[in-house]
Amino acid sequence: MKKTNNLLNWDLEDLLKGNTLEYLFNSWVSINEDIIKLLPNFLSSLQNFKEWVEKNEEEEKISNRLENYISNKKNEDMSDQNIQAWEQKLDMKRNEFSQHFSGFTNMLIENEEKIKEFLQDKQLQEYHRSYDMIFSRKQHILSKEQNQLISKISINNSAVHSIFSTLTTQDIKYADALSSSKKKIPLPTMSSVFTYLKNPDRELRKNVWLNFNQAYENFSSTLTKTLYYNYLQLNTYAKLHNYKDYIESTCDSDEIEFDVIQSLYNNVLKFKSLNIKYKEKIKKILKKTLKVNKVEPWDFGMDLCKKNIKFSLEDAKSIIFDSLGIFGEEYVNNLKRAFKEKWISFFPNPNKYTGAYSIGGVKGLEKYYILMNFNGTYDSVSTLAHELGHSMNSLYFAKEQKIYVDTTIFTAEIPSILNETLLGIYMIEKYKNNKQLKNNFINEILSNFFNSVTRQIIFSNFEYEANKLVNESLPFTSETLKKIYETMIKKYSTDSKKELKKPYNLSLATIFRISHFYAGNFYVYKYAIGQIVAICVANKILSKEKGILDKFFAFLKSGTSKSPMETIKILGVDLNDPKIYNECFEFIAKLINNLSV
């Protein structure tokens, strides 16, 4: 892998605290062995229960350091054989330990009254929520013998996602794209693909678009089989646990009724007219900007201005600090810590994980790491603001919470999307007298909105229908999946009744590269919730609603101390109230109207 300037890369060695990876691994093994020794008698007395709780807290902190070090090192260079060996070693040992706990949940349920009595102790009262969630799912708990069997094969649970990641980062290659001058342009990473889709050379953009989608079309049969067996396994496990299907099991673990998701599907249909109006305006602007008669799919990534705007890393930092100053000095100082303390891996490299993320599993950590593939575009600046939103959330709840030092996708996306939105509004105001640049920044907010709401609901509804194929033993083929995807596109985003023809139908291969489908959790609809709530909160902040910043920081600090629905209510937003969709509609409609054709 290409060497990276250490001043511009994350400091993962901080996770080792001056020791070796082997030392950290052995420490993790040792504390797990201590916990296993405590297991037979941890419910025999209040003192033993307290010792058990303390040991598990300590184990989680060590585990977070170990897992984050290994996973982030792997994502730095996914061809690193040494770190892959460590990952396998960790998986094997984790599976070995998990077998000791195959009847653990049964033990907790059998001793429900005793545990509730222990939890009356002042030092333990905060743990009520954790145990109440277990006790509320009694009907889905298997016998000890069944759990032991499942525990033995659980090492395979991440196999599908691991295969998908390997296939899409190492085996699927994008053919070189020809430019208008017939020069071959290599496309080594997905990040490079999206960079070239903003290139002024239209012939190059077209060939990049075609080659990118063709690469996934070439592997559509393999990816379809991979997805089928993923859904088959997930539904099998769900039914073993007395759920109707995989969808119901994930809703239960997320503390949400499917009715809320169904309501979301129905309410997002309201945005279809806005989506159509938005696309028509963008087409008109691009026709003028690009001087073309027809706007093609490979044109939509272009900026709505002739000047190709580039941002240095210093530019990005300055803009982010200024645009998020609305949150106050403390928040901005915490943003600055991320740069000073080297939380961030900034630039793309061959074999580096594509995309961007902020880490999870942060209990016991002092740095909340971010992986980026910064390429100087405004999209990169916006992505950096987004991931910093996640890391700031981690920082605040890690400081406030002792036990519930975590977040859910429901709530995690809200502060990050809010950051993106406020950044966009800042840029619109800054360039309000420059029609093209203003259009460009308005479009960033709008494209993010429709990608996170309309697009993710298309994906979610697709996944719901794809799971029905598995559960009803219907044909699960690449052509069937593409047909469902096309149906969803028409349902939520276009009035067209025509089938996509070549080469435009290559875009349907998109459905095979959505990594979320292979991760084992029905959750992409949560991005839509995050976007809708974030827009509502941005509107409240920009309108200077009294007390909204206090509510926002209370929200950041809450972690998982409440259910996702209750956590969102801290912001003064109720997902069951239809008016939030109307507020979003008005906010987005105003931005669309402000686009200058």
Coordinates of C-alpha atoms in Angstrom, one line a residue:
M1 CA 0.0 0.0 0.0
K2 CA 1.2 3.5 -0.8
K3 CA 2.8 5.1 2.3
T4 CA 0.8 7.8 3.9
N5 CA 2.0 10.9 5.7
N6 CA 1.8 10.0 9.3
L7 CA 0.7 13.6 10.1
L8 CA -2.4 13.0 7.9
N9 CA -3.2 9.5 9.1
W10 CA -5.0 8.2 12.2
D11 CA -3.0 7.2 15.3
L12 CA -4.3 3.6 15.8
E13 CA -1.3 2.8 17.9
D14 CA -3.0 4.8 20.7
L15 CA -5.3 1.8 21.1
L16 CA -2.4 -0.4 22.1
K17 CA -1.3 2.1 24.9
G18 CA 2.4 1.5 24.3
N19 CA 2.1 -2.3 24.2
T20 CA 1.9 -4.8 21.3
L21 CA -1.1 -6.2 19.6
E22 CA -0.2 -9.6 21.1
Y23 CA -0.2 -8.1 24.6
L24 CA -3.6 -6.6 24.1
F25 CA -5.0 -9.8 22.6
N26 CA -3.6 -11.8 25.6
S27 CA -5.2 -9.3 28.0
W28 CA -8.5 -9.8 26.3
V29 CA -8.1 -13.6 26.5
S30 CA -7.2 -13.4 30.2
I31 CA -10.2 -11.3 31.3
N32 CA -12.5 -13.5 29.3
E33 CA -11.1 -16.5 31.1
D34 CA -11.7 -14.7 34.4
I35 CA -15.3 -14.1 33.4
I36 CA -15.8 -17.7 32.5
K37 CA -14.5 -18.7 36.0
L38 CA -17.1 -16.4 37.6
L39 CA -19.9 -17.7 35.5
P40 CA -21.1 -20.7 37.6
N41 CA -21.6 -18.6 40.8
F42 CA -22.2 -15.0 39.6
L43 CA -25.8 -15.1 40.8
S44 CA -25.1 -16.7 44.1
S45 CA -24.8 -13.3 45.9
L46 CA -25.0 -9.6 45.4
Q47 CA -21.3 -9.3 45.8
N48 CA -20.6 -11.9 43.1
F49 CA -23.1 -10.2 40.8
K50 CA -21.3 -6.9 41.2
E51 CA -17.9 -8.5 40.5
W52 CA -19.5 -10.0 37.4
V53 CA -20.8 -6.7 36.2
E54 CA -17.5 -4.9 36.8
K55 CA -15.5 -7.6 35.0
N56 CA -17.8 -7.5 32.0
E57 CA -17.5 -3.7 31.8
E58 CA -13.7 -4.0 31.8
E59 CA -13.8 -6.7 29.2
E60 CA -15.9 -4.5 26.9
K61 CA -13.4 -1.7 27.1
I62 CA -10.5 -4.0 26.2
S63 CA -12.5 -5.7 23.5
N64 CA -13.3 -2.4 21.9
R65 CA -9.6 -1.4 21.8
L66 CA -8.7 -4.8 20.3
E67 CA -11.5 -5.1 17.7
N68 CA -11.1 -1.5 16.6
Y69 CA -7.4 -1.9 16.2
I70 CA -7.7 -5.0 14.1
S71 CA -10.7 -3.9 12.0
N72 CA -9.2 -0.5 11.3
K73 CA -5.8 -1.9 10.4
K74 CA -7.5 -4.3 8.0
N75 CA -9.5 -1.4 6.4
E76 CA -6.3 0.6 5.9
D77 CA -5.0 -2.3 3.7
M78 CA -7.4 -5.1 3.0
S79 CA -4.6 -7.1 1.4
D80 CA -2.6 -7.2 4.6
Q81 CA -2.3 -11.0 5.3
N82 CA -0.9 -10.5 8.8
I83 CA -3.9 -8.5 10.0
Q84 CA -6.3 -10.9 8.3
A85 CA -4.7 -13.7 10.3
W86 CA -5.3 -11.7 13.5
E87 CA -8.9 -11.2 12.5
Q88 CA -9.3 -14.9 12.1
K89 CA -7.6 -15.6 15.4
L90 CA -9.9 -13.2 17.2
D91 CA -13.0 -14.7 15.5
M92 CA -11.9 -18.2 16.5
K93 CA -11.2 -17.3 20.1
R94 CA -14.4 -15.3 20.4
N95 CA -16.4 -18.3 19.1
E96 CA -14.6 -20.5 21.7
F97 CA -15.6 -18.2 24.5
S98 CA -19.1 -17.8 23.3
Q99 CA -19.8 -21.5 23.7
H100 CA -19.4 -21.1 27.4
F101 CA -22.4 -18.8 27.3
S102 CA -24.8 -20.8 25.2
G103 CA -27.3 -21.1 28.1
F104 CA -26.5 -17.8 29.6
T105 CA -29.8 -16.0 28.6
N106 CA -31.8 -19.0 29.9
M107 CA -30.0 -18.6 33.2
L108 CA -30.9 -15.0 33.4
I109 CA -34.5 -15.6 32.7
E110 CA -34.7 -18.4 35.2
N111 CA -33.3 -16.0 37.8
E112 CA -35.3 -13.0 36.8
E113 CA -36.6 -12.2 40.2
K114 CA -33.2 -12.5 41.9
I115 CA -31.6 -10.3 39.3
K116 CA -34.3 -7.7 39.7
E117 CA -33.7 -7.8 43.4
F118 CA -29.9 -7.2 42.8
L119 CA -30.7 -4.3 40.6
Q120 CA -32.3 -2.5 43.5
D121 CA -28.8 -1.8 44.7
K122 CA -27.8 1.8 44.0
Q123 CA -24.7 0.8 42.2
L124 CA -26.6 -1.4 39.8
Q125 CA -29.9 0.5 39.2
E126 CA -28.8 1.9 35.9
Y127 CA -28.6 -1.7 34.5
H128 CA -32.3 -2.1 34.7
R129 CA -32.9 -1.3 31.0
S130 CA -30.3 -3.8 29.8
Y131 CA -31.9 -6.7 31.7
D132 CA -35.5 -5.6 31.1
M133 CA -34.9 -5.9 27.4
I134 CA -33.8 -9.5 27.9
F135 CA -36.7 -10.4 30.1
S136 CA -39.2 -8.9 27.6
R137 CA -38.1 -11.4 24.9
K138 CA -38.7 -14.6 26.9
Q139 CA -40.7 -16.2 24.1
H140 CA -37.8 -15.9 21.7
I141 CA -35.2 -17.5 23.9
L142 CA -34.2 -21.1 22.9
S143 CA -33.3 -23.9 25.2
K144 CA -29.8 -24.3 26.5
E145 CA -29.2 -27.2 24.1
Q146 CA -30.4 -25.3 21.1
N147 CA -28.2 -22.3 22.0
Q148 CA -25.2 -24.5 22.4
L149 CA -25.7 -25.9 18.9
I150 CA -26.2 -22.4 17.4
S151 CA -23.2 -21.1 19.3
K152 CA -21.0 -23.7 17.7
I153 CA -22.0 -22.6 14.2
S154 CA -22.2 -18.9 14.9
I155 CA -18.6 -18.4 13.7
N156 CA -20.1 -18.5 10.2
N157 CA -22.5 -15.6 10.9
S158 CA -20.3 -13.0 9.3
A159 CA -19.2 -15.2 6.4
V160 CA -21.5 -13.7 3.8
H161 CA -20.5 -10.1 4.5
S162 CA -16.9 -11.1 4.6
I163 CA -17.2 -12.8 1.2
F164 CA -19.1 -9.8 -0.2
S165 CA -16.4 -7.4 1.1
T166 CA -13.6 -9.6 -0.4
L167 CA -15.4 -10.0 -3.7
T168 CA -16.2 -6.3 -4.1
T169 CA -12.8 -4.9 -2.9
Q170 CA -10.4 -7.4 -4.4
D171 CA -12.0 -9.6 -7.1
I172 CA -14.4 -7.3 -8.9
K173 CA -12.3 -5.1 -11.1
Y174 CA -13.4 -2.1 -13.2
A175 CA -12.2 -2.1 -16.7
D176 CA -10.1 0.9 -17.8
A177 CA -12.3 3.7 -19.1
L178 CA -11.6 5.3 -22.4
S179 CA -11.4 9.1 -22.5
S180 CA -12.5 11.2 -25.5
S181 CA -8.9 11.1 -26.7
K182 CA -8.9 7.3 -26.4
K183 CA -6.7 7.3 -23.4
K184 CA -7.2 4.4 -21.0
I185 CA -8.0 5.6 -17.5
P186 CA -7.5 3.0 -14.7
L187 CA -10.3 2.7 -12.1
P188 CA -8.6 1.1 -9.1
T189 CA -11.2 1.8 -6.5
M190 CA -14.9 2.8 -6.1
S191 CA -13.7 6.1 -4.9
S192 CA -11.9 6.7 -8.2
V193 CA -15.1 5.8 -10.1
F194 CA -17.1 8.5 -8.3
T195 CA -14.3 11.0 -8.8
Y196 CA -14.3 10.4 -12.6
L197 CA -18.1 10.7 -12.7
K198 CA -17.5 14.4 -12.0
N199 CA -14.8 14.7 -14.8
P200 CA -15.5 17.3 -17.5
D201 CA -14.8 14.7 -20.2
R202 CA -18.3 13.4 -21.0
E203 CA -17.0 10.4 -23.0
L204 CA -14.9 9.4 -20.0
R205 CA -17.8 9.7 -17.7
K206 CA -20.0 7.6 -19.9
N207 CA -17.4 4.8 -20.1
V208 CA -16.7 5.0 -16.3
W209 CA -20.5 4.6 -15.7
L210 CA -20.8 1.7 -18.1
N211 CA -17.7 -0.1 -16.9
F212 CA -18.6 0.4 -13.2
N213 CA -22.1 -1.0 -13.6
Q214 CA -21.0 -3.7 -16.0
A215 CA -18.5 -5.0 -13.4
Y216 CA -21.4 -5.8 -11.0
E217 CA -23.6 -7.1 -13.8
N218 CA -20.8 -9.5 -14.6
F219 CA -21.0 -10.9 -11.1
S220 CA -24.8 -10.6 -10.7
S221 CA -25.3 -14.4 -10.5
T222 CA -22.6 -14.8 -7.8
L223 CA -23.9 -11.8 -5.8
T224 CA -27.5 -13.1 -6.2
K225 CA -26.6 -16.5 -4.7
T226 CA -24.6 -14.7 -1.9
L227 CA -27.6 -12.6 -1.1
Y228 CA -30.0 -15.5 -1.3
Y229 CA -28.1 -17.6 1.2
N230 CA -27.7 -14.6 3.5
Y231 CA -31.4 -14.1 3.6
L232 CA -32.0 -17.8 3.9
Q233 CA -29.7 -18.0 6.9
L234 CA -31.2 -14.9 8.5
N235 CA -34.7 -16.1 8.2
T236 CA -33.8 -19.6 9.4
Y237 CA -32.3 -18.1 12.6
A238 CA -35.3 -15.8 13.1
K239 CA -37.8 -18.7 12.8
L240 CA -35.7 -20.8 15.2
H241 CA -36.2 -18.0 17.7
N242 CA -40.0 -18.0 17.2
Y243 CA -40.2 -15.0 15.0
K244 CA -42.3 -14.9 11.8
D245 CA -39.2 -13.9 9.8
Y246 CA -36.0 -12.0 9.7
I247 CA -37.8 -8.6 9.4
E248 CA -39.8 -9.2 12.5
S249 CA -36.7 -10.2 14.5
T250 CA -34.8 -7.1 13.6
C251 CA -37.8 -4.9 14.4
D252 CA -38.0 -6.5 17.8
S253 CA -34.3 -6.0 18.5
D254 CA -34.7 -2.3 17.3
E255 CA -37.6 -1.8 19.7
I256 CA -39.9 -0.7 16.8
E257 CA -43.1 -2.1 15.3
F258 CA -43.2 -2.8 11.6
D259 CA -46.2 -0.6 11.4
V260 CA -43.9 2.4 11.9
I261 CA -41.8 1.3 8.9
Q262 CA -44.9 0.7 6.8
S263 CA -46.1 4.2 7.7
L264 CA -42.7 5.5 6.7
Y265 CA -43.0 3.8 3.3
N266 CA -46.4 5.4 2.8
N267 CA -45.3 8.9 4.0
V268 CA -42.2 8.9 1.7
L269 CA -44.5 8.5 -1.2
K270 CA -45.4 12.1 -0.5
F271 CA -41.9 13.1 -1.7
K272 CA -42.4 11.5 -5.1
S273 CA -43.7 14.7 -6.7
L274 CA -40.8 16.7 -5.2
N275 CA -38.4 14.2 -6.5
I276 CA -39.8 14.4 -10.0
K277 CA -39.8 18.3 -9.9
Y278 CA -36.2 18.2 -8.5
K279 CA -34.9 15.9 -11.3
E280 CA -36.6 18.1 -14.0
K281 CA -34.9 21.2 -12.7
I282 CA -31.5 19.5 -12.4
K283 CA -31.9 18.3 -16.0
K284 CA -32.6 21.9 -17.2
I285 CA -29.6 23.3 -15.3
L286 CA -27.3 20.6 -16.5
K287 CA -28.4 21.1 -20.1
K288 CA -27.2 24.7 -19.9
T289 CA -24.1 24.0 -17.9
L290 CA -22.9 21.0 -20.0
K291 CA -24.4 22.4 -23.3
V292 CA -26.1 19.1 -24.1
N293 CA -29.5 18.3 -25.6
K294 CA -30.1 15.3 -23.3
V295 CA -29.0 14.7 -19.8
E296 CA -27.7 11.1 -19.4
P297 CA -27.2 9.0 -16.1
W298 CA -23.5 9.7 -16.3
D299 CA -24.1 13.5 -16.2
F300 CA -26.0 13.6 -12.9
G301 CA -22.8 13.6 -10.8
M302 CA -21.6 16.8 -12.3
D303 CA -21.5 20.1 -10.4
L304 CA -24.1 22.6 -11.4
C305 CA -21.4 25.1 -12.3
K306 CA -18.7 25.2 -14.9
K307 CA -15.9 25.7 -12.5
N308 CA -14.6 22.5 -11.0
I309 CA -14.4 23.4 -7.3
K310 CA -11.6 21.7 -5.3
F311 CA -11.0 22.0 -1.6
S312 CA -7.8 21.4 0.3
L313 CA -7.9 19.6 3.6
E314 CA -7.2 23.0 5.3
D315 CA -10.2 24.5 3.4
A316 CA -12.4 21.7 4.6
K317 CA -11.4 22.2 8.2
S318 CA -12.0 25.9 8.1
I319 CA -15.4 25.5 6.4
I320 CA -16.5 22.8 8.8
F321 CA -15.5 24.8 11.9
D322 CA -17.3 27.9 10.7
S323 CA -20.5 26.2 9.5
L324 CA -20.9 24.2 12.7
G325 CA -20.0 27.2 15.0
I326 CA -23.8 27.5 15.6
F327 CA -23.3 24.6 18.1
G328 CA -21.0 26.7 20.3
E329 CA -17.3 26.9 21.2
E330 CA -17.2 23.6 23.1
Y331 CA -18.5 21.6 20.1
V332 CA -16.0 23.3 17.7
N333 CA -13.1 22.7 20.1
N334 CA -14.1 19.0 20.1
L335 CA -14.1 19.0 16.3
K336 CA -10.5 20.4 16.4
R337 CA -9.5 17.6 18.7
A338 CA -10.2 15.1 16.0
F339 CA -7.5 16.7 13.8
K340 CA -5.0 17.5 16.5
E341 CA -5.2 14.1 18.1
K342 CA -5.1 12.2 14.7
W343 CA -8.4 10.4 14.7
I344 CA -8.7 10.5 10.9
S345 CA -7.3 8.4 8.0
F346 CA -7.8 10.9 5.2
F347 CA -6.8 9.8 1.8
P348 CA -7.6 6.9 -0.5
N349 CA -5.0 4.2 -1.2
P350 CA -5.0 0.9 -3.2
N351 CA -6.6 -1.9 -1.1
K352 CA -8.0 0.6 1.4
Y353 CA -11.7 0.2 2.4
T354 CA -13.8 2.3 0.1
G355 CA -16.2 4.9 1.5
A356 CA -16.1 6.4 4.9
Y357 CA -17.1 5.6 8.5
S358 CA -16.8 6.6 12.1
I359 CA -16.1 3.7 14.4
G360 CA -18.5 2.0 16.8
G361 CA -17.7 0.2 20.0
V362 CA -16.2 3.2 21.8
K363 CA -16.6 2.5 25.5
G364 CA -13.2 2.8 27.0
L365 CA -11.7 4.8 24.0
E366 CA -10.4 8.3 24.0
K367 CA -10.3 8.7 20.2
Y368 CA -13.3 8.2 18.0
Y369 CA -11.6 7.2 14.7
I370 CA -12.8 8.1 11.2
L371 CA -11.8 6.5 7.9
M372 CA -12.1 8.8 4.8
N373 CA -11.2 8.7 1.2
F374 CA -10.9 12.5 0.8
N375 CA -10.5 13.6 -2.8
G376 CA -10.8 17.4 -2.6
T377 CA -14.4 17.5 -3.8
Y378 CA -17.2 19.2 -1.9
D379 CA -18.7 15.7 -1.4
S380 CA -15.6 14.8 0.5
V381 CA -15.9 18.0 2.7
S382 CA -19.6 17.1 3.3
T383 CA -18.6 13.5 4.1
L384 CA -16.0 14.6 6.6
A385 CA -18.6 16.8 8.3
H386 CA -21.0 13.8 8.4
E387 CA -18.4 11.4 9.9
L388 CA -17.4 14.1 12.5
G389 CA -21.1 14.2 13.5
H390 CA -20.9 10.5 14.3
S391 CA -17.6 11.0 16.2
M392 CA -19.0 14.0 18.2
N393 CA -22.0 11.9 19.1
S394 CA -19.6 9.2 20.4
L395 CA -17.6 11.7 22.3
Y396 CA -20.6 13.2 24.1
F397 CA -22.4 10.0 25.0
A398 CA -19.1 8.3 26.0
K399 CA -18.5 11.2 28.4
E400 CA -22.1 11.2 29.8
Q401 CA -23.0 7.5 30.0
K402 CA -21.4 4.8 32.1
I403 CA -23.3 1.8 30.7
Y404 CA -25.2 2.9 27.6
V405 CA -22.1 4.0 25.7
D406 CA -23.5 3.3 22.3
T407 CA -26.0 4.5 19.6
T408 CA -28.3 3.0 17.1
I409 CA -28.6 3.7 13.4
F410 CA -32.0 5.3 14.2
T411 CA -30.2 8.0 16.2
A412 CA -26.6 7.9 14.9
E413 CA -27.5 9.4 11.5
I414 CA -29.3 12.4 13.0
P415 CA -26.2 14.4 14.2
S416 CA -24.2 13.5 11.1
I417 CA -26.9 14.5 8.6
L418 CA -27.6 17.6 10.6
N419 CA -23.9 18.5 10.2
E420 CA -24.1 18.0 6.5
T421 CA -27.3 20.1 6.2
L422 CA -25.9 23.0 8.3
L423 CA -22.7 22.9 6.2
G424 CA -24.9 23.1 3.0
I425 CA -27.0 26.1 4.3
Y426 CA -23.7 27.9 5.2
M427 CA -22.3 27.4 1.7
I428 CA -25.6 28.5 0.1
E429 CA -25.5 31.7 2.1
K430 CA -21.8 32.3 1.5
Y431 CA -22.3 32.0 -2.3
K432 CA -25.8 33.4 -2.6
N433 CA -24.7 36.0 -5.2
N434 CA -23.1 33.3 -7.4
K435 CA -26.0 31.5 -9.2
Q436 CA -24.0 28.5 -10.3
L437 CA -22.3 27.9 -7.0
K438 CA -25.4 28.5 -5.0
N439 CA -27.2 25.9 -7.2
N440 CA -24.4 23.5 -6.6
F441 CA -24.7 23.7 -2.8
I442 CA -28.5 23.6 -2.9
N443 CA -28.2 20.4 -5.0
E444 CA -25.9 18.8 -2.4
I445 CA -28.6 19.1 0.3
L446 CA -31.3 17.9 -2.1
S447 CA -29.3 15.0 -3.5
N448 CA -28.4 13.9 0.0
F449 CA -32.0 14.1 1.0
F450 CA -33.4 12.1 -1.9
N451 CA -30.5 9.6 -1.7
S452 CA -31.1 9.1 2.0
V453 CA -34.9 9.1 1.9
T454 CA -36.3 8.1 -1.5
R455 CA -33.3 5.9 -2.5
Q456 CA -33.0 4.2 0.9
I457 CA -36.7 3.5 1.1
I458 CA -36.4 2.0 -2.4
F459 CA -33.7 -0.2 -1.1
S460 CA -35.6 -1.0 2.1
N461 CA -38.8 -1.9 0.3
F462 CA -36.7 -4.0 -2.2
E463 CA -35.2 -5.9 0.7
Y464 CA -38.6 -6.5 2.2
E465 CA -39.9 -7.9 -1.1
A466 CA -36.7 -9.9 -1.6
N467 CA -37.2 -11.6 1.8
K468 CA -40.7 -12.5 0.8
L469 CA -39.3 -14.4 -2.1
V470 CA -37.2 -16.5 0.2
N471 CA -39.9 -17.1 2.7
E472 CA -42.5 -18.0 0.1
S473 CA -40.0 -20.3 -1.8
L474 CA -40.3 -18.2 -5.0
P475 CA -37.6 -17.8 -7.7
F476 CA -34.7 -15.8 -6.4
T477 CA -32.8 -14.9 -9.5
S478 CA -30.8 -11.8 -10.7
E479 CA -33.5 -11.0 -13.2
T480 CA -36.2 -11.2 -10.5
L481 CA -34.2 -8.9 -8.2
K482 CA -33.6 -6.4 -10.9
K483 CA -37.3 -6.4 -11.7
I484 CA -38.3 -5.7 -8.1
Y485 CA -35.7 -2.9 -8.0
E486 CA -37.1 -1.3 -11.1
T487 CA -40.6 -1.5 -9.7
M488 CA -39.5 0.3 -6.6
I489 CA -37.8 3.0 -8.6
K490 CA -41.1 3.7 -10.4
K491 CA -43.1 3.5 -7.2
Y492 CA -41.1 6.2 -5.3
S493 CA -39.2 8.3 -7.8
T494 CA -40.5 8.4 -11.4
D495 CA -43.8 8.4 -13.3
S496 CA -42.2 6.4 -16.2
K497 CA -44.0 3.2 -17.1
K498 CA -41.4 2.2 -19.7
E499 CA -38.9 -0.5 -19.0
L500 CA -35.2 0.5 -18.9
K501 CA -33.5 -0.4 -22.2
K502 CA -29.8 -0.9 -22.9
P503 CA -27.4 0.5 -21.8
Y504 CA -29.5 2.3 -19.1
N505 CA -30.7 -1.0 -17.6
L506 CA -27.1 -1.6 -16.5
S507 CA -28.0 0.7 -13.6
L508 CA -30.2 -2.0 -12.2
A509 CA -27.0 -3.9 -11.2
T510 CA -26.8 -1.3 -8.4
I511 CA -28.9 -3.5 -6.3
F512 CA -26.1 -6.1 -6.1
R513 CA -23.5 -3.8 -4.6
I514 CA -25.5 -2.5 -1.6
S515 CA -23.3 -3.7 1.2
H516 CA -26.1 -3.2 3.8
F517 CA -28.0 -6.1 2.4
Y518 CA -25.2 -8.5 3.2
A519 CA -24.6 -7.3 6.8
G520 CA -27.5 -9.2 8.5
N521 CA -29.7 -6.4 9.7
F522 CA -32.8 -4.9 8.0
Y523 CA -32.0 -1.3 8.6
V524 CA -31.5 1.0 5.6
Y525 CA -34.9 2.6 6.2
K526 CA -33.3 4.1 9.3
Y527 CA -31.3 6.4 7.1
A528 CA -34.5 7.9 5.8
I529 CA -35.6 8.4 9.4
G530 CA -32.3 10.0 10.2
Q531 CA -32.6 12.4 7.3
I532 CA -36.2 13.4 8.0
V533 CA -35.5 14.1 11.7
A534 CA -32.2 15.9 10.9
I535 CA -34.0 18.2 8.5
C536 CA -36.7 19.0 11.1
V537 CA -34.0 19.8 13.7
A538 CA -32.0 21.9 11.2
N539 CA -35.1 23.9 10.5
K540 CA -35.6 24.4 14.3
I541 CA -32.0 25.5 14.8
L542 CA -32.0 27.9 11.8
S543 CA -35.3 29.3 13.0
K544 CA -33.7 29.8 16.4
E545 CA -36.3 27.8 18.2
K546 CA -36.0 28.3 22.0
G547 CA -34.2 25.5 23.7
I548 CA -33.4 23.5 20.6
L549 CA -29.6 23.4 21.2
D550 CA -30.1 22.2 24.8
K551 CA -32.3 19.4 23.4
F552 CA -29.7 18.6 20.8
F553 CA -26.9 18.2 23.3
A554 CA -29.2 16.2 25.6
F555 CA -29.9 13.9 22.6
L556 CA -26.1 13.6 21.9
K557 CA -25.5 12.6 25.5
S558 CA -28.3 10.0 25.8
G559 CA -26.5 7.1 24.1
T560 CA -28.8 4.0 24.3
S561 CA -30.2 4.9 27.7
K562 CA -33.7 5.1 26.1
S563 CA -35.3 3.3 23.2
P564 CA -34.7 4.9 19.7
M565 CA -38.2 6.3 19.5
E566 CA -37.9 7.9 23.0
T567 CA -34.4 9.2 22.2
I568 CA -35.6 11.0 19.1
K569 CA -38.4 12.5 21.2
I570 CA -35.7 14.4 23.2
L571 CA -35.4 16.5 20.1
G572 CA -39.0 17.4 20.2
V573 CA -39.8 15.2 17.2
D574 CA -42.3 12.3 17.2
L575 CA -42.1 9.8 14.4
N576 CA -45.7 9.0 14.8
D577 CA -46.7 12.6 14.1
P578 CA -47.4 13.2 10.3
K579 CA -46.5 16.8 10.6
I580 CA -42.7 16.0 10.5
Y581 CA -43.1 14.8 7.0
N582 CA -45.0 18.0 6.1
E583 CA -42.2 20.1 7.7
C584 CA -39.6 18.2 5.6
F585 CA -41.7 18.7 2.5
E586 CA -41.8 22.4 2.9
F587 CA -38.1 22.7 3.7
I588 CA -37.2 20.7 0.6
A589 CA -39.7 22.3 -1.6
K590 CA -38.3 25.7 -0.7
L591 CA -34.8 24.6 -1.7
I592 CA -36.0 23.2 -5.0
N593 CA -37.8 26.5 -5.7
N594 CA -34.5 28.4 -5.0
L595 CA -32.7 26.5 -7.7
S596 CA -32.0 29.0 -10.5
V597 CA -32.6 27.5 -14.0

